[in-house]
Short mmCIF file of C-alpha atoms in Angstrom, two decimals:
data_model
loop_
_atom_site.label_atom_id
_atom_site.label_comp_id
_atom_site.label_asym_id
_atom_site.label_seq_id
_atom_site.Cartn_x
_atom_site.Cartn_y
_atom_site.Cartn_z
CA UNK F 22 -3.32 -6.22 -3.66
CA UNK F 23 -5.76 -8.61 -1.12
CA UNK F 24 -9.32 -7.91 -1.76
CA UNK F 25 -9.11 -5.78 -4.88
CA UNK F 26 -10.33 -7.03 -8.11
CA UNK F 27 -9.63 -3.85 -9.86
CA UNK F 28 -5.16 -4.95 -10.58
CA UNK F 29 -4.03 -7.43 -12.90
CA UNK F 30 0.35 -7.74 -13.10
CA UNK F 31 0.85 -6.62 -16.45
CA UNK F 32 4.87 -6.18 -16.93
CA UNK F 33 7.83 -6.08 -14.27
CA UNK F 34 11.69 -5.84 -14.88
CA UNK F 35 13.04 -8.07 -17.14
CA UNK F 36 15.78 -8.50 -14.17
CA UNK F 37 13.17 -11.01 -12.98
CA UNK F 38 12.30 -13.29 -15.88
CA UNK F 39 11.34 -16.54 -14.13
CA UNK F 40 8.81 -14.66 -11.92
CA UNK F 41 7.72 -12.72 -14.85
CA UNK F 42 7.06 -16.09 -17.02
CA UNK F 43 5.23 -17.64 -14.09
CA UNK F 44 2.70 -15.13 -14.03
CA UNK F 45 2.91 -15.23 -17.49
CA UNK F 46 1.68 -19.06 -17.69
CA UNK F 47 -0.95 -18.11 -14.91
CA UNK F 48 -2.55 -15.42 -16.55
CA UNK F 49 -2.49 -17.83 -19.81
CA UNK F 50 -3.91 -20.29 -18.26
CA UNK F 51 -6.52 -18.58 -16.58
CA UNK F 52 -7.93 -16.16 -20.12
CA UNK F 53 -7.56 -19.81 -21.87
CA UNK F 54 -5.74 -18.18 -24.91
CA UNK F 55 -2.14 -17.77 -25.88
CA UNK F 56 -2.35 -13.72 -25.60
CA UNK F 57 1.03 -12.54 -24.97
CA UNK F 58 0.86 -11.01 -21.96
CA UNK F 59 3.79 -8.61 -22.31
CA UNK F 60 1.88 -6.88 -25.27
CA UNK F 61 -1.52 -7.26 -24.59
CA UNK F 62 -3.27 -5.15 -21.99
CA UNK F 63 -5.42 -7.15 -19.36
CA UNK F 64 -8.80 -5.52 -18.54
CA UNK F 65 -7.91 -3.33 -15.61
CA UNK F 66 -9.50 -0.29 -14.03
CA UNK F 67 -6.20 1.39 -12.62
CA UNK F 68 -2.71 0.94 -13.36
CA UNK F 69 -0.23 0.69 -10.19
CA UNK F 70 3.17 1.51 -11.61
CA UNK F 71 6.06 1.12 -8.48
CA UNK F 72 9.73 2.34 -8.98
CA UNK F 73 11.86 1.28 -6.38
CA UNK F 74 14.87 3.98 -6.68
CA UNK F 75 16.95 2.66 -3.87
CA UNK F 76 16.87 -0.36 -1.85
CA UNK F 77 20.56 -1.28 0.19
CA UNK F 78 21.88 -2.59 3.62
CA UNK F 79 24.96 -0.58 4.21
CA UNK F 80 27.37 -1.62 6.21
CA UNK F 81 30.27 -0.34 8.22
CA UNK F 82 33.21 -1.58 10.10
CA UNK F 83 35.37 0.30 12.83
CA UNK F 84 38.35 -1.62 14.26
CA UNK F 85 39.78 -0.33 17.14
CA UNK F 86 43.07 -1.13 18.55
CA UNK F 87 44.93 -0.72 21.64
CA UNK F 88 48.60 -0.37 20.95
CA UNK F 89 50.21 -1.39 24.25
CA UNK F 90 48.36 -4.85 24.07
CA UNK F 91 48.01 -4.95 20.23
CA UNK F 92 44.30 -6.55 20.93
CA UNK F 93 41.81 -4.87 18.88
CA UNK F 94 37.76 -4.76 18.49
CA UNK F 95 36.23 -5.24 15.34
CA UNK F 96 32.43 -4.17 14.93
CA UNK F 97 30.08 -4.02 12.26
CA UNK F 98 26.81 -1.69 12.15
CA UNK F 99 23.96 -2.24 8.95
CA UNK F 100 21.26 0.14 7.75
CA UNK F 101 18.92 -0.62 5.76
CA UNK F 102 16.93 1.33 3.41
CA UNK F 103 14.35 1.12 0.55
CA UNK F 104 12.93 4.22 -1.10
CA UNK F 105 9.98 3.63 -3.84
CA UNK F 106 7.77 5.85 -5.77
CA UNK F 107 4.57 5.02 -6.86
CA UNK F 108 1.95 6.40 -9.09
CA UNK F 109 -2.04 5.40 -9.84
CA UNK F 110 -3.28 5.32 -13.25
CA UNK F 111 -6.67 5.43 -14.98
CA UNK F 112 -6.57 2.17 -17.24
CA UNK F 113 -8.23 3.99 -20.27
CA UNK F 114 -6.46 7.52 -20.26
CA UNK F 115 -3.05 6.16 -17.87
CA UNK F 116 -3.77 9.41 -16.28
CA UNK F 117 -2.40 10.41 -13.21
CA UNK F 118 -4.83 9.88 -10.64
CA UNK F 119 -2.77 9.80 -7.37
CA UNK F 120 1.05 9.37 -6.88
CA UNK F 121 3.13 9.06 -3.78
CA UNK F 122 6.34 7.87 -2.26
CA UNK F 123 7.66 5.49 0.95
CA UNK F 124 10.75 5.69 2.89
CA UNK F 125 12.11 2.37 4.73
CA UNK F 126 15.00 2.85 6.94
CA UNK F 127 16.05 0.64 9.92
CA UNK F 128 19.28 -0.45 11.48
CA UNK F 129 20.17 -4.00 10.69
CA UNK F 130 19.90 -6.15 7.31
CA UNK F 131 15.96 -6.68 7.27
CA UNK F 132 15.78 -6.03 3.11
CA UNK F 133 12.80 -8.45 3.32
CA UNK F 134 11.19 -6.88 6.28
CA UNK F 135 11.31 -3.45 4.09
CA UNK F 136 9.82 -4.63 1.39
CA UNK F 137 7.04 -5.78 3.34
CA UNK F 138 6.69 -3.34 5.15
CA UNK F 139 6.67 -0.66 2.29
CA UNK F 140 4.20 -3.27 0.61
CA UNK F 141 1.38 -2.92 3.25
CA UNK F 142 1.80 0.79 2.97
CA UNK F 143 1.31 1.08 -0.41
CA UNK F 144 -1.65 -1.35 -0.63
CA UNK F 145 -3.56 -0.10 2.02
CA UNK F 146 -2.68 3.41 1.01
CA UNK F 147 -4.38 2.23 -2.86
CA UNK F 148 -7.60 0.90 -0.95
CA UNK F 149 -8.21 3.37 0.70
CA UNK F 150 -7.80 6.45 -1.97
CA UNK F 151 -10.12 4.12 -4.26
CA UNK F 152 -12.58 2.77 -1.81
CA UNK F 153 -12.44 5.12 1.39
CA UNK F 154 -14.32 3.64 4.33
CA UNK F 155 -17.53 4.32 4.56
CA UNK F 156 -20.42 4.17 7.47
CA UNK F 157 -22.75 1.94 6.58
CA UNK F 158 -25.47 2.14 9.44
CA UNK F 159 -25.37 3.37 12.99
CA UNK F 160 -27.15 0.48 15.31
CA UNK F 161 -27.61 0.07 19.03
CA UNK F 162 -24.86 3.19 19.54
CA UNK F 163 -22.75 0.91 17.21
CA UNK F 164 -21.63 2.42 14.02
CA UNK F 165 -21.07 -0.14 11.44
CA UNK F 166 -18.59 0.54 8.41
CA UNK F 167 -17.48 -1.19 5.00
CA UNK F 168 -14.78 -2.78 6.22
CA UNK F 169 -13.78 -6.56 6.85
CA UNK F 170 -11.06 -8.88 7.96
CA UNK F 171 -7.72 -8.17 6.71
CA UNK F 172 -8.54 -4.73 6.36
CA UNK F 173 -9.52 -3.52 9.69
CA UNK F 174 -8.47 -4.83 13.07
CA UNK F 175 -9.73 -4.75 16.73
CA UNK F 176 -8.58 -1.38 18.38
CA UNK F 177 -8.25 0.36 15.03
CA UNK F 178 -9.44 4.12 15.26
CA UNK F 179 -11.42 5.44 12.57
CA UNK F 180 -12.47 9.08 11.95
CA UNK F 181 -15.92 10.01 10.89
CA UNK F 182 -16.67 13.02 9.05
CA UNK F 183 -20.03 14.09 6.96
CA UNK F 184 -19.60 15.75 3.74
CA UNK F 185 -21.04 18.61 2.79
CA UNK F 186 -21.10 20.81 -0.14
CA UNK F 187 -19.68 19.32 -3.95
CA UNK F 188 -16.65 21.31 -4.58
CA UNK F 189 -15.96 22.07 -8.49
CA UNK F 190 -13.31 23.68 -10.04
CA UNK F 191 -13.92 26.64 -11.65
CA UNK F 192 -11.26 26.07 -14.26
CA UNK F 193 -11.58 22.44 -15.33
CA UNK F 194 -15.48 21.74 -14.33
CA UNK F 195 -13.64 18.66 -12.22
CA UNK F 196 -15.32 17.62 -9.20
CA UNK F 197 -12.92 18.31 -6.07
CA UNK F 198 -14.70 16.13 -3.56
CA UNK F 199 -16.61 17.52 -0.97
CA UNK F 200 -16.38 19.72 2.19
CA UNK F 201 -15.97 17.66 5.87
CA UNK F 202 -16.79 18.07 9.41
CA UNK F 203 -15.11 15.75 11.95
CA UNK F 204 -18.13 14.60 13.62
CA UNK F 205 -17.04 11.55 15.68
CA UNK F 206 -13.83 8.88 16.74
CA UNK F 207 -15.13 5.44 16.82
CA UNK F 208 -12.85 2.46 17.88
CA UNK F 209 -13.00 -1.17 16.44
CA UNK F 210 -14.82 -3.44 18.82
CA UNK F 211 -15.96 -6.19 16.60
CA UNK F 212 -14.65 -7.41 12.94
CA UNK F 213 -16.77 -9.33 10.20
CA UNK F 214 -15.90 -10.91 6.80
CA UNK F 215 -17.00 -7.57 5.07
CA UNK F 216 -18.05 -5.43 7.73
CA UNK F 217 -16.71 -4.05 11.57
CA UNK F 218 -18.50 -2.53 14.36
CA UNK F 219 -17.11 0.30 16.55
CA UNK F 220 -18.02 2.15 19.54
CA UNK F 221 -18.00 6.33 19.34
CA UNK F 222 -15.03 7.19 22.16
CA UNK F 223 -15.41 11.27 21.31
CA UNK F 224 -18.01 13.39 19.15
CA UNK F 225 -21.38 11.82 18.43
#
């Protein structure tokens, strides 16, 4: 994930051993011990497991004919899909923290376009639940906010809400998050390494 130090790969599918023994040798390399990397567990805050339960171009082929001529048409159509489920885990306790799933489906053969695709999803869906954009200050009827390049671009639309009131569960004492009020839109005008400055286009 780009601009996260908080993953490490720690174990894939054996269906994919080369890959798996290259990071392997990286890793190695880069602790300067021999740890085994498929038994030892890397110093990690979360845990991003991904299960990809389908992933498939399928393709059909109608021929038709025309039986006074006996010419006929042949024509192919492909669909493509990718469905993966993916859960966030607390390092220390592998609990639960957030799970959710992505559905790719386009006509064609673009396996490698899904997989990207679903890839940016998930990644900037992980950023954001662990590090939600924030406003940082509010200059010159700018507002600035913690986010840099490759994570925000021009034109992006942000919504800015204050919190309010801690909400705790009664039950389990756990801390909810916090009540929100939309106060403001503000559109991407400007983009730093680790900051971006928009304008407010509705509330204030």
């Amino acid at each position: 994930i780009v601009q996260s130090q908080r993953f490490t790969v720690l174990d894939r599918s054996t269906t994919n051993d080369k890959a798996f023994e290259q990071e392997e040798a990286f890793l190695e390399g880069r602790l300067n011990n021999s740890v085994d990397i498929k038994q030892a567990a890397l110093p990690a805050d979360y845990l991003l497991v991904i299960n990809v339960t389908e992933a498939g171009v399928n393709t059909k082929t109608k021929v038709t004919s025309v039986d006074l001529t006996g010419e006929f048409d042949v024509t192919r159509t492909s669909k493509t899909k990718v469905t993966v489920r993916y859960s966030l885990l607390e390092a220390a306790t592998h609990g639960i923290q957030w799970s959710d799933s992505s559905v790719f489906e386009q006509g064609g053969r673009y396996l490698e376009t899904a997989r990207q695709q679903i890839s940016d999803v998930i990644a900037d869906k992980i950023v954001n639940k662990l590090t939600p954009a924030k406003v940082v200050s509010v200059s010159n009827g700018q507002v600035i906010i913690n986010r840099g390049e490759a994570m925000t671009y021009l034109g992006d639309r942000f919504d800015i809400d204050s919190q309010g009131e801690e909400l705790i569960d009664p039950d389990t004492g756990e801390t909810l998050g916090a009540t929100e009020e939309k106060v403001a839109t503000i559109a991407i005008d400007s983009v730093k390494d680790k900051i971006s400055y928009g304008i407010v286009e509705s509330g204030k």
